[in-house]
Short mmCIF file of C-alpha atoms in Angstrom, two decimals:
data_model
loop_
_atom_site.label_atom_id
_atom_site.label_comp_id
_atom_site.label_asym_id
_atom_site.label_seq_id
_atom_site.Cartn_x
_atom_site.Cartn_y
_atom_site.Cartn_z
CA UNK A 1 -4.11 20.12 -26.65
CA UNK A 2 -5.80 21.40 -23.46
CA UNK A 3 -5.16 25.05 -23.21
CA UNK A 4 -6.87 25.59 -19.80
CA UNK A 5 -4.74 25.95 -17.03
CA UNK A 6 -4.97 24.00 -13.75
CA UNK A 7 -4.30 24.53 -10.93
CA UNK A 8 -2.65 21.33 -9.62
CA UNK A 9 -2.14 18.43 -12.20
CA UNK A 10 -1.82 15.22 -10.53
CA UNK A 11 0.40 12.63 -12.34
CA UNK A 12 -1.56 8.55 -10.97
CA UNK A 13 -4.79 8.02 -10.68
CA UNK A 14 -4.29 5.43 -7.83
CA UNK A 15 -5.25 5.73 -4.01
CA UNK A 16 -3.00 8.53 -3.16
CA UNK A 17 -3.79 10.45 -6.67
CA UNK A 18 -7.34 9.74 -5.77
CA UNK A 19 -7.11 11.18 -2.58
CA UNK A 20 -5.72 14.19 -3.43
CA UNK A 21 -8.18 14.92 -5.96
CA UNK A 22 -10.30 15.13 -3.14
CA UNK A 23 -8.31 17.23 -1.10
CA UNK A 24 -7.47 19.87 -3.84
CA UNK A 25 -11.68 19.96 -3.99
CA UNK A 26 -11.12 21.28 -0.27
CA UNK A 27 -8.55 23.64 -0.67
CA UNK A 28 -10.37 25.62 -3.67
CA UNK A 29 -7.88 24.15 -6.35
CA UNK A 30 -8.73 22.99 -10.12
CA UNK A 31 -8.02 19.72 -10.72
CA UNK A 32 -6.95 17.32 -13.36
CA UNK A 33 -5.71 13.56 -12.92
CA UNK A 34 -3.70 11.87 -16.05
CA UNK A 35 -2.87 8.33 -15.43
CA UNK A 36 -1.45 5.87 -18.42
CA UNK A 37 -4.22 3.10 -17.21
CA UNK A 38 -7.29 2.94 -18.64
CA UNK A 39 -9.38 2.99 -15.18
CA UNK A 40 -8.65 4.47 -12.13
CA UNK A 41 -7.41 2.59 -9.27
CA UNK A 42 -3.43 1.81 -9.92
CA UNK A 43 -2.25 -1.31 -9.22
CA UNK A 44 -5.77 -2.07 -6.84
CA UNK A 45 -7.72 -2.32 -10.02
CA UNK A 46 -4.88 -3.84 -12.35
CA UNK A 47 -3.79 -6.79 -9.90
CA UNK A 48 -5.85 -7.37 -7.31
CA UNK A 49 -9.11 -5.92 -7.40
CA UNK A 50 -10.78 -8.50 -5.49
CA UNK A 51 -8.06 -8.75 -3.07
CA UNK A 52 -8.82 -7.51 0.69
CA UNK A 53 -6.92 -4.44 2.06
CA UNK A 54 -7.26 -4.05 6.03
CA UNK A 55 -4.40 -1.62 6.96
CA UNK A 56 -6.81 1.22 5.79
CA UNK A 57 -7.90 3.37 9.33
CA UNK A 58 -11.44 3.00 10.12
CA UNK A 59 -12.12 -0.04 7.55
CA UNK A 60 -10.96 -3.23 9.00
CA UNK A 61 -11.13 -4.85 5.94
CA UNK A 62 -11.97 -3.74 2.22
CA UNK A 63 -12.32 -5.60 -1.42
CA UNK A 64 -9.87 -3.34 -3.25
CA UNK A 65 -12.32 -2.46 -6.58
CA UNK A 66 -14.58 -1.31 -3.09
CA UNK A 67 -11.85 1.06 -2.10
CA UNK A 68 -11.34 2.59 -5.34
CA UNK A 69 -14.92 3.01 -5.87
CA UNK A 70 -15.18 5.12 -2.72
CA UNK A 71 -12.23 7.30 -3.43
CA UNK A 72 -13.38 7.84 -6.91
CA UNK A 73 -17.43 9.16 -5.20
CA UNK A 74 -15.05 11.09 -2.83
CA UNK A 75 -12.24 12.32 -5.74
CA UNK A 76 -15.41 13.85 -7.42
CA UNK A 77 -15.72 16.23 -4.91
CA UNK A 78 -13.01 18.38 -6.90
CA UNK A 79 -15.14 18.21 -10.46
CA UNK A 80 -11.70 17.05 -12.09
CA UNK A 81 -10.84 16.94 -15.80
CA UNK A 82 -9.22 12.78 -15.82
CA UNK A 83 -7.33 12.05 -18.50
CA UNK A 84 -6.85 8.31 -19.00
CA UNK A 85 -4.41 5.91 -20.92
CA UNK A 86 -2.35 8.99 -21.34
CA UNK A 87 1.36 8.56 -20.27
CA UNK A 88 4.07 11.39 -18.84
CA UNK A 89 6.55 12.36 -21.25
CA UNK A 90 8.43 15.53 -21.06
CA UNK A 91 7.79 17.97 -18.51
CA UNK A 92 9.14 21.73 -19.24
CA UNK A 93 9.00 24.67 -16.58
CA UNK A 94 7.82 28.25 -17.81
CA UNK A 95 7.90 31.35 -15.68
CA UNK A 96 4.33 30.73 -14.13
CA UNK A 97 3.42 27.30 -15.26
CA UNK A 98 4.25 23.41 -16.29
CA UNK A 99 3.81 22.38 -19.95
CA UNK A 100 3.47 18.57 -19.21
CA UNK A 101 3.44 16.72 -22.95
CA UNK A 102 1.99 13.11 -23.01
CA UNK A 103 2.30 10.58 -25.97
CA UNK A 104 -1.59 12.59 -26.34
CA UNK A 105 -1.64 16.11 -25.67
CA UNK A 106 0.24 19.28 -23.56
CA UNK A 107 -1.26 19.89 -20.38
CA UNK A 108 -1.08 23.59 -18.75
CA UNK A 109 -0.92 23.59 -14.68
CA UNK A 110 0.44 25.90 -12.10
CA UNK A 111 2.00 22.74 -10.14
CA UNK A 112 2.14 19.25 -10.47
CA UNK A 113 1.56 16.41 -7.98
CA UNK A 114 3.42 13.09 -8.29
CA UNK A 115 1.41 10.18 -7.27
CA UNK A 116 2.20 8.00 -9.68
CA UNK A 117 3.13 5.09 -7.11
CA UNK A 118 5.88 2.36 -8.41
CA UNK A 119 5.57 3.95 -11.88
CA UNK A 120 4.62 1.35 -14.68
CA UNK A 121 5.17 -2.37 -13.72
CA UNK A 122 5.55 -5.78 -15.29
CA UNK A 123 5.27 -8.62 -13.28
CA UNK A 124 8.36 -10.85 -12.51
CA UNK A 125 7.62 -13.83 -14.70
CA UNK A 126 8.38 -18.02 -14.40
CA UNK A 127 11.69 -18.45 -16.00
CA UNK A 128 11.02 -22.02 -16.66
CA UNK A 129 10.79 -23.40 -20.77
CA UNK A 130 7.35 -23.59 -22.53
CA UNK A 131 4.88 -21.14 -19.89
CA UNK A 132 4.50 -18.47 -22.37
CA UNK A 133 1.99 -20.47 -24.20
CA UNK A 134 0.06 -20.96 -21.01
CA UNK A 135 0.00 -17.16 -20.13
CA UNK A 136 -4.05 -16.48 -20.36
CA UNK A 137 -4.97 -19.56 -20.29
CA UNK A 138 -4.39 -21.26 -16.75
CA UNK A 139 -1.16 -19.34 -16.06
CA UNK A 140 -1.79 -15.98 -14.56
CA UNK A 141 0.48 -13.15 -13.27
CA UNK A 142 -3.09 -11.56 -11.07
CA UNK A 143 -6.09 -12.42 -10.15
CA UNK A 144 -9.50 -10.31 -11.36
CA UNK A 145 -12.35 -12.34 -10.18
CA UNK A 146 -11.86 -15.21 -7.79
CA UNK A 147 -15.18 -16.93 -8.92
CA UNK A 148 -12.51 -18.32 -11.75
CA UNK A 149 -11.11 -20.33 -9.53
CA UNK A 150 -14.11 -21.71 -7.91
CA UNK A 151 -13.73 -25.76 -7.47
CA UNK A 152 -10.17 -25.98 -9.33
CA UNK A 153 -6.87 -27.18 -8.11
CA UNK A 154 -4.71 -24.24 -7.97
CA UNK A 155 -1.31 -23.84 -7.47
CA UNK A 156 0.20 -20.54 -6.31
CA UNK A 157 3.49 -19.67 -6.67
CA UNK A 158 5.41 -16.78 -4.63
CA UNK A 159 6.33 -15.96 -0.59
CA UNK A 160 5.38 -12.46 -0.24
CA UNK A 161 2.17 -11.03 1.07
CA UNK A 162 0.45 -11.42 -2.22
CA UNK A 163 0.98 -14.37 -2.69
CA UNK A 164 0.02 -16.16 0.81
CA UNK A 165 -3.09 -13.32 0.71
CA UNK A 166 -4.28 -15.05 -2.29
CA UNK A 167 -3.89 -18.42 -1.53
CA UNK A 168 -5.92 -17.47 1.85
CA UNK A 169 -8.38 -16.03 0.07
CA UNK A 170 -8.65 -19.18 -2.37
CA UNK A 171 -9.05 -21.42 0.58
CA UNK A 172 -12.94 -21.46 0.61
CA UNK A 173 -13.41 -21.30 -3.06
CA UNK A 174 -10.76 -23.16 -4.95
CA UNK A 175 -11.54 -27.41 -4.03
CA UNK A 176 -7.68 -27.34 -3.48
CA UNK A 177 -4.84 -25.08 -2.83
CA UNK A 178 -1.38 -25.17 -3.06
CA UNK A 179 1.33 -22.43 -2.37
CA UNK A 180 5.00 -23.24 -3.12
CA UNK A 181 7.94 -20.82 -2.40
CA UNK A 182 11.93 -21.48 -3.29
CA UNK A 183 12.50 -20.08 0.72
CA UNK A 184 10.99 -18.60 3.79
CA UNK A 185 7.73 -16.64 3.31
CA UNK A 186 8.52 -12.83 3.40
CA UNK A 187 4.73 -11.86 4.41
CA UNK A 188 3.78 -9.78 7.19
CA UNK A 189 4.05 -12.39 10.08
CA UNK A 190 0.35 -12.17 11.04
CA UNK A 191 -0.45 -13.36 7.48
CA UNK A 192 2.44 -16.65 7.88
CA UNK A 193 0.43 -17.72 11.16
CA UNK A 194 -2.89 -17.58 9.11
CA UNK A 195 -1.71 -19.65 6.29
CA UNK A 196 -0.04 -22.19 8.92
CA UNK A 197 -3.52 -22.45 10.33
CA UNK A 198 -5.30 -22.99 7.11
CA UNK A 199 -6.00 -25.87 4.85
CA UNK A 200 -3.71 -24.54 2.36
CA UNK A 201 -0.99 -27.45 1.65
CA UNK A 202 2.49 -25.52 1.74
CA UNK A 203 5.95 -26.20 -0.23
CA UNK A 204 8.94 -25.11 0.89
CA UNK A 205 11.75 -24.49 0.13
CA UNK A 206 10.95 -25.77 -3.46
CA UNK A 207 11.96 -24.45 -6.78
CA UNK A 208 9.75 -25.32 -10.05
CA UNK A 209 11.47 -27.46 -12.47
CA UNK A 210 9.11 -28.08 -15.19
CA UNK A 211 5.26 -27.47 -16.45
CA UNK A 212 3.36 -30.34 -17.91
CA UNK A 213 0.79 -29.54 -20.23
CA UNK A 214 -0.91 -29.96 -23.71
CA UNK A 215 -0.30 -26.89 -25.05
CA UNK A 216 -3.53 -25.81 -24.32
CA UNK A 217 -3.39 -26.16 -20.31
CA UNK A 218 -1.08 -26.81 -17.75
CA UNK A 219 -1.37 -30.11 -16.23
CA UNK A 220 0.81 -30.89 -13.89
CA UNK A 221 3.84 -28.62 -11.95
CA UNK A 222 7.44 -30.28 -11.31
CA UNK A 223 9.10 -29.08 -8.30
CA UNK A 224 12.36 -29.97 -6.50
CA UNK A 225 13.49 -29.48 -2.92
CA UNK A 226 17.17 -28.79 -1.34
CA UNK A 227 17.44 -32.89 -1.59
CA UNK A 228 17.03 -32.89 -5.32
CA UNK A 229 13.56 -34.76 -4.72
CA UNK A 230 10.98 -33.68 -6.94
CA UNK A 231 7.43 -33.78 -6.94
CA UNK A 232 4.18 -33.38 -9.51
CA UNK A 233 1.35 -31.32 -8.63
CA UNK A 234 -1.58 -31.62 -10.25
CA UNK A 235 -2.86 -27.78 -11.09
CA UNK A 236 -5.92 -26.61 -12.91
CA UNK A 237 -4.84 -22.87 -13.02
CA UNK A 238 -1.01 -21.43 -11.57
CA UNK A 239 -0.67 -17.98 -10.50
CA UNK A 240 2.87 -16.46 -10.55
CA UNK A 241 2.85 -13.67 -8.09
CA UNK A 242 6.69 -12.93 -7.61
CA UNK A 243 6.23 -9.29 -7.66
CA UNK A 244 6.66 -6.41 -9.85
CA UNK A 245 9.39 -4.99 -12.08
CA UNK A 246 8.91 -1.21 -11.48
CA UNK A 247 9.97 1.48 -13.40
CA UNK A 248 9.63 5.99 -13.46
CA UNK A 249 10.31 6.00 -16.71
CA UNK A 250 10.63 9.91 -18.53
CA UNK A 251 10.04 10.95 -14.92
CA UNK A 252 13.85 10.21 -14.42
CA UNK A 253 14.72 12.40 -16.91
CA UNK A 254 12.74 15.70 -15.05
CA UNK A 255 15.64 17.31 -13.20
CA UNK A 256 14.03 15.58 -9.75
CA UNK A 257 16.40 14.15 -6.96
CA UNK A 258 15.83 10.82 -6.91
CA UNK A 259 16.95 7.92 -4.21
CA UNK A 260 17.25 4.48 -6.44
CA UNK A 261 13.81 4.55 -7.76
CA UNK A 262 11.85 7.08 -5.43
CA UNK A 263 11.82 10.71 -5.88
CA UNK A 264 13.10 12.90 -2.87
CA UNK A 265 10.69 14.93 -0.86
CA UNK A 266 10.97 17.01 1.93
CA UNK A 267 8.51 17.83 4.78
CA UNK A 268 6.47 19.83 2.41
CA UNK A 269 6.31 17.17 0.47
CA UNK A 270 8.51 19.33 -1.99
CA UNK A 271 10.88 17.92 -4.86
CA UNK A 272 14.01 19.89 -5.77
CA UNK A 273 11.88 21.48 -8.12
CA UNK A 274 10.28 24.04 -7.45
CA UNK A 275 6.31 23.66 -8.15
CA UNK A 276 6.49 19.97 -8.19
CA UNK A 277 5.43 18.17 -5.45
CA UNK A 278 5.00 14.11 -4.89
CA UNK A 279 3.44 11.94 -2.25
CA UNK A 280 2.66 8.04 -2.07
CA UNK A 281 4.60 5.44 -3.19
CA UNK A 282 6.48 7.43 -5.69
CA UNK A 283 8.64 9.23 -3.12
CA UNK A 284 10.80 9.04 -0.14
CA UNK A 285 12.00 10.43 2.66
CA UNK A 286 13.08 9.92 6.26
CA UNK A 287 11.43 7.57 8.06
CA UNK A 288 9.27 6.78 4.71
CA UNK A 289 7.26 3.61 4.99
CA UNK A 290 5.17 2.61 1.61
CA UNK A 291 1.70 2.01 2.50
CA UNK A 292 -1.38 3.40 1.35
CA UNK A 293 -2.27 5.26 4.76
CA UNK A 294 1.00 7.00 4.68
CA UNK A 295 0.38 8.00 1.07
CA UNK A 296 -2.95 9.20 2.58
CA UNK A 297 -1.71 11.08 5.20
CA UNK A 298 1.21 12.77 2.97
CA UNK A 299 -1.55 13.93 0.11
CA UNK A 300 -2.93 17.05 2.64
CA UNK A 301 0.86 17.98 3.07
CA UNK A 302 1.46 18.49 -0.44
CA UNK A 303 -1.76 19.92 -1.39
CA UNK A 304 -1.57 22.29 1.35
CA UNK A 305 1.56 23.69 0.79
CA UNK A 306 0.52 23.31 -2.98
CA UNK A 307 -2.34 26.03 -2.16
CA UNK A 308 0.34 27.74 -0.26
CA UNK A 309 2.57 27.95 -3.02
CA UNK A 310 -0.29 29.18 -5.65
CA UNK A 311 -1.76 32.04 -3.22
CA UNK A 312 1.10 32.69 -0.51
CA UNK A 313 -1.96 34.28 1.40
CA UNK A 314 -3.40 31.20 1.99
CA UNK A 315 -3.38 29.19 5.17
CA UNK A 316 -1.01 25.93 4.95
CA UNK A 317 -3.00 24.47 7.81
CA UNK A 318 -6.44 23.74 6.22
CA UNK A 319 -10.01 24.00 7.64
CA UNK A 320 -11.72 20.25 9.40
CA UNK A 321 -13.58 19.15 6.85
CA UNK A 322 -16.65 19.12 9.21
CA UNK A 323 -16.81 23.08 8.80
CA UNK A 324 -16.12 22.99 5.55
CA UNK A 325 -18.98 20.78 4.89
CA UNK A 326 -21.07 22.48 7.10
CA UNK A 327 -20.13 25.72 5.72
CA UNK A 328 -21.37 24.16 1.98
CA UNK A 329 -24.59 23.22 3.70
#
């Protein structure tokens, strides 16, 4: 048990968590992250950490283990305590703090700071007879190092932006890639034209019969199209990417107002309890769009009025961070 109490204790140790580990630094608050992962990084480091992101302001295009790594030099700035592979369990409201209990310890804080994106997530998997044997072997459900692939047949299976961003991103280092979909692609439409443009050999609308293999490795992929026609493709490795099955888990149990499977927030970035606060991925509002910049740009919101709620003397609006760096100078 960790008897010190924190200031802010911020539930995800992704981007946004990240972030605002950083910001608390600059608004004078102690800091500790708890996130159930065993790195830092969310779903960047546990899916797709050689994936590019390039909606990020001022970086047209990032590796997302590159990302992470800056955040976590710039999350430093606050000296947290981090707390990894430690999930959220019961969260109980005293008089002047949070007693937060994990399946590890009970955590003390003055507020607490939701970032904990889609929650915990498995990924949709091929409902087709026999894969689980292949799983780990040259089935995959994400992609850690590309240089896997290098030279191999691959076949990748999904519409979103995922999927085509992998199988764009294969293009140069796979000898041959395939991306089949059961409809229309639902990827940004920039991403679409790029994939029409590429080498990449497309099928749709196809749905996957059947996997051919030895038991070892999949051989060979069965698909059919509207016309009952199938087809084999030859694959060396098949990645799955049909998304995630996301879920809060204890959170919904917390007292929060929640909107199908995003916690309400208001233009404090406020819950309906008092003292906890949530921005990112994890919570909604008007006008909400999920993206990493707008988890970004809600984090000084709720650390500010955070600071605001700890010391009602303090400022909401913060210093530039130019002054306050100059003023550490």
């Amino acid at each position: 048990m960790d008897s010190e109490l924190y200031d802010v204790t911020i539930i995800g140790g992704g981007p946004t968590g990240l972030f605002a580990s950083f910001y608390g630094g600059l608004r004078d608050l102690k800091v500790k992250i708890i996130d159930s992962l065993p790195q830092l990084g969310g779903q960047l480091m546990e899916l797709y950490p050689d994936k590019y992101i390039y909606d990020i302001g001022g970086l047209p295009k990032i590796l997302a283990k590159d990302l992470v790594a800056n955040l976590e030099e710039q999350a430093a700035y606050s000296n947290p305590t981090i707390c990894l592979e430690e999930t959220a369990i019961a969260l109980e409201k005293l008089p002047d703090y949070f007693a937060l209990t994990t399946d590890k310890s009970v955590h003390y804080s003055k507020t607490i700071l939701l970032t904990s994106g889609i929650g915990s997530f498995q990924p949709r998997k091929l409902n087709v007879p026999g894969v689980a044997q292949y799983v780990g072997k040259n089935l995959h459900y994400n992609v850690k190092n590309l240089e896997h692939f290098r030279n191999s047949e691959v076949l990748v299976l999904g519409g979103g932006d995922s999927a085509l961003d992998w199988s764009l991103m294969l293009e140069d280092i796979a000898s041959k890639v395939t991306i089949c979909h059961r409809r229309e692609f639902t990827a940004h439409e920039m991403t679409v034209q790029q994939l029409q443009k590429s080498t990449v050999q497309v099928k749709t609308p196809f749905a996957i019969k059947e996997v051919i293999g030895d038991g070892e490795k999949i051989q060979e992929v069965v698909i059919v199209g509207k016309d009952k026609v199938e087809e084999k493709i030859a694959a060396d490795h098949v990645i799955v990417n049909y998304g995630n099955v996301a879920s809060l888990g204890p959170l919904k149990d917390w007292g929060l107002e929640m909107e199908k499977n995003s916690v309400i927030v208001n233009e404090k970035m406020e819950t309906s309890v008092e003292g906890i606060y949530a921005a990112g991925d994890v919570c909604t509002h008007d006008g909400k769009v999920k993206l990493i910049a707008v988890g970004f740009g809600e984090v000084p919101i709720a650390i500010s009025h955070i600071k605001a709620f700890i010391d009602p003397k303090a400022r909401v609006q913060p210093k530039h961070s130019t002054s306050i760096f100059e003023e550490v100078k």
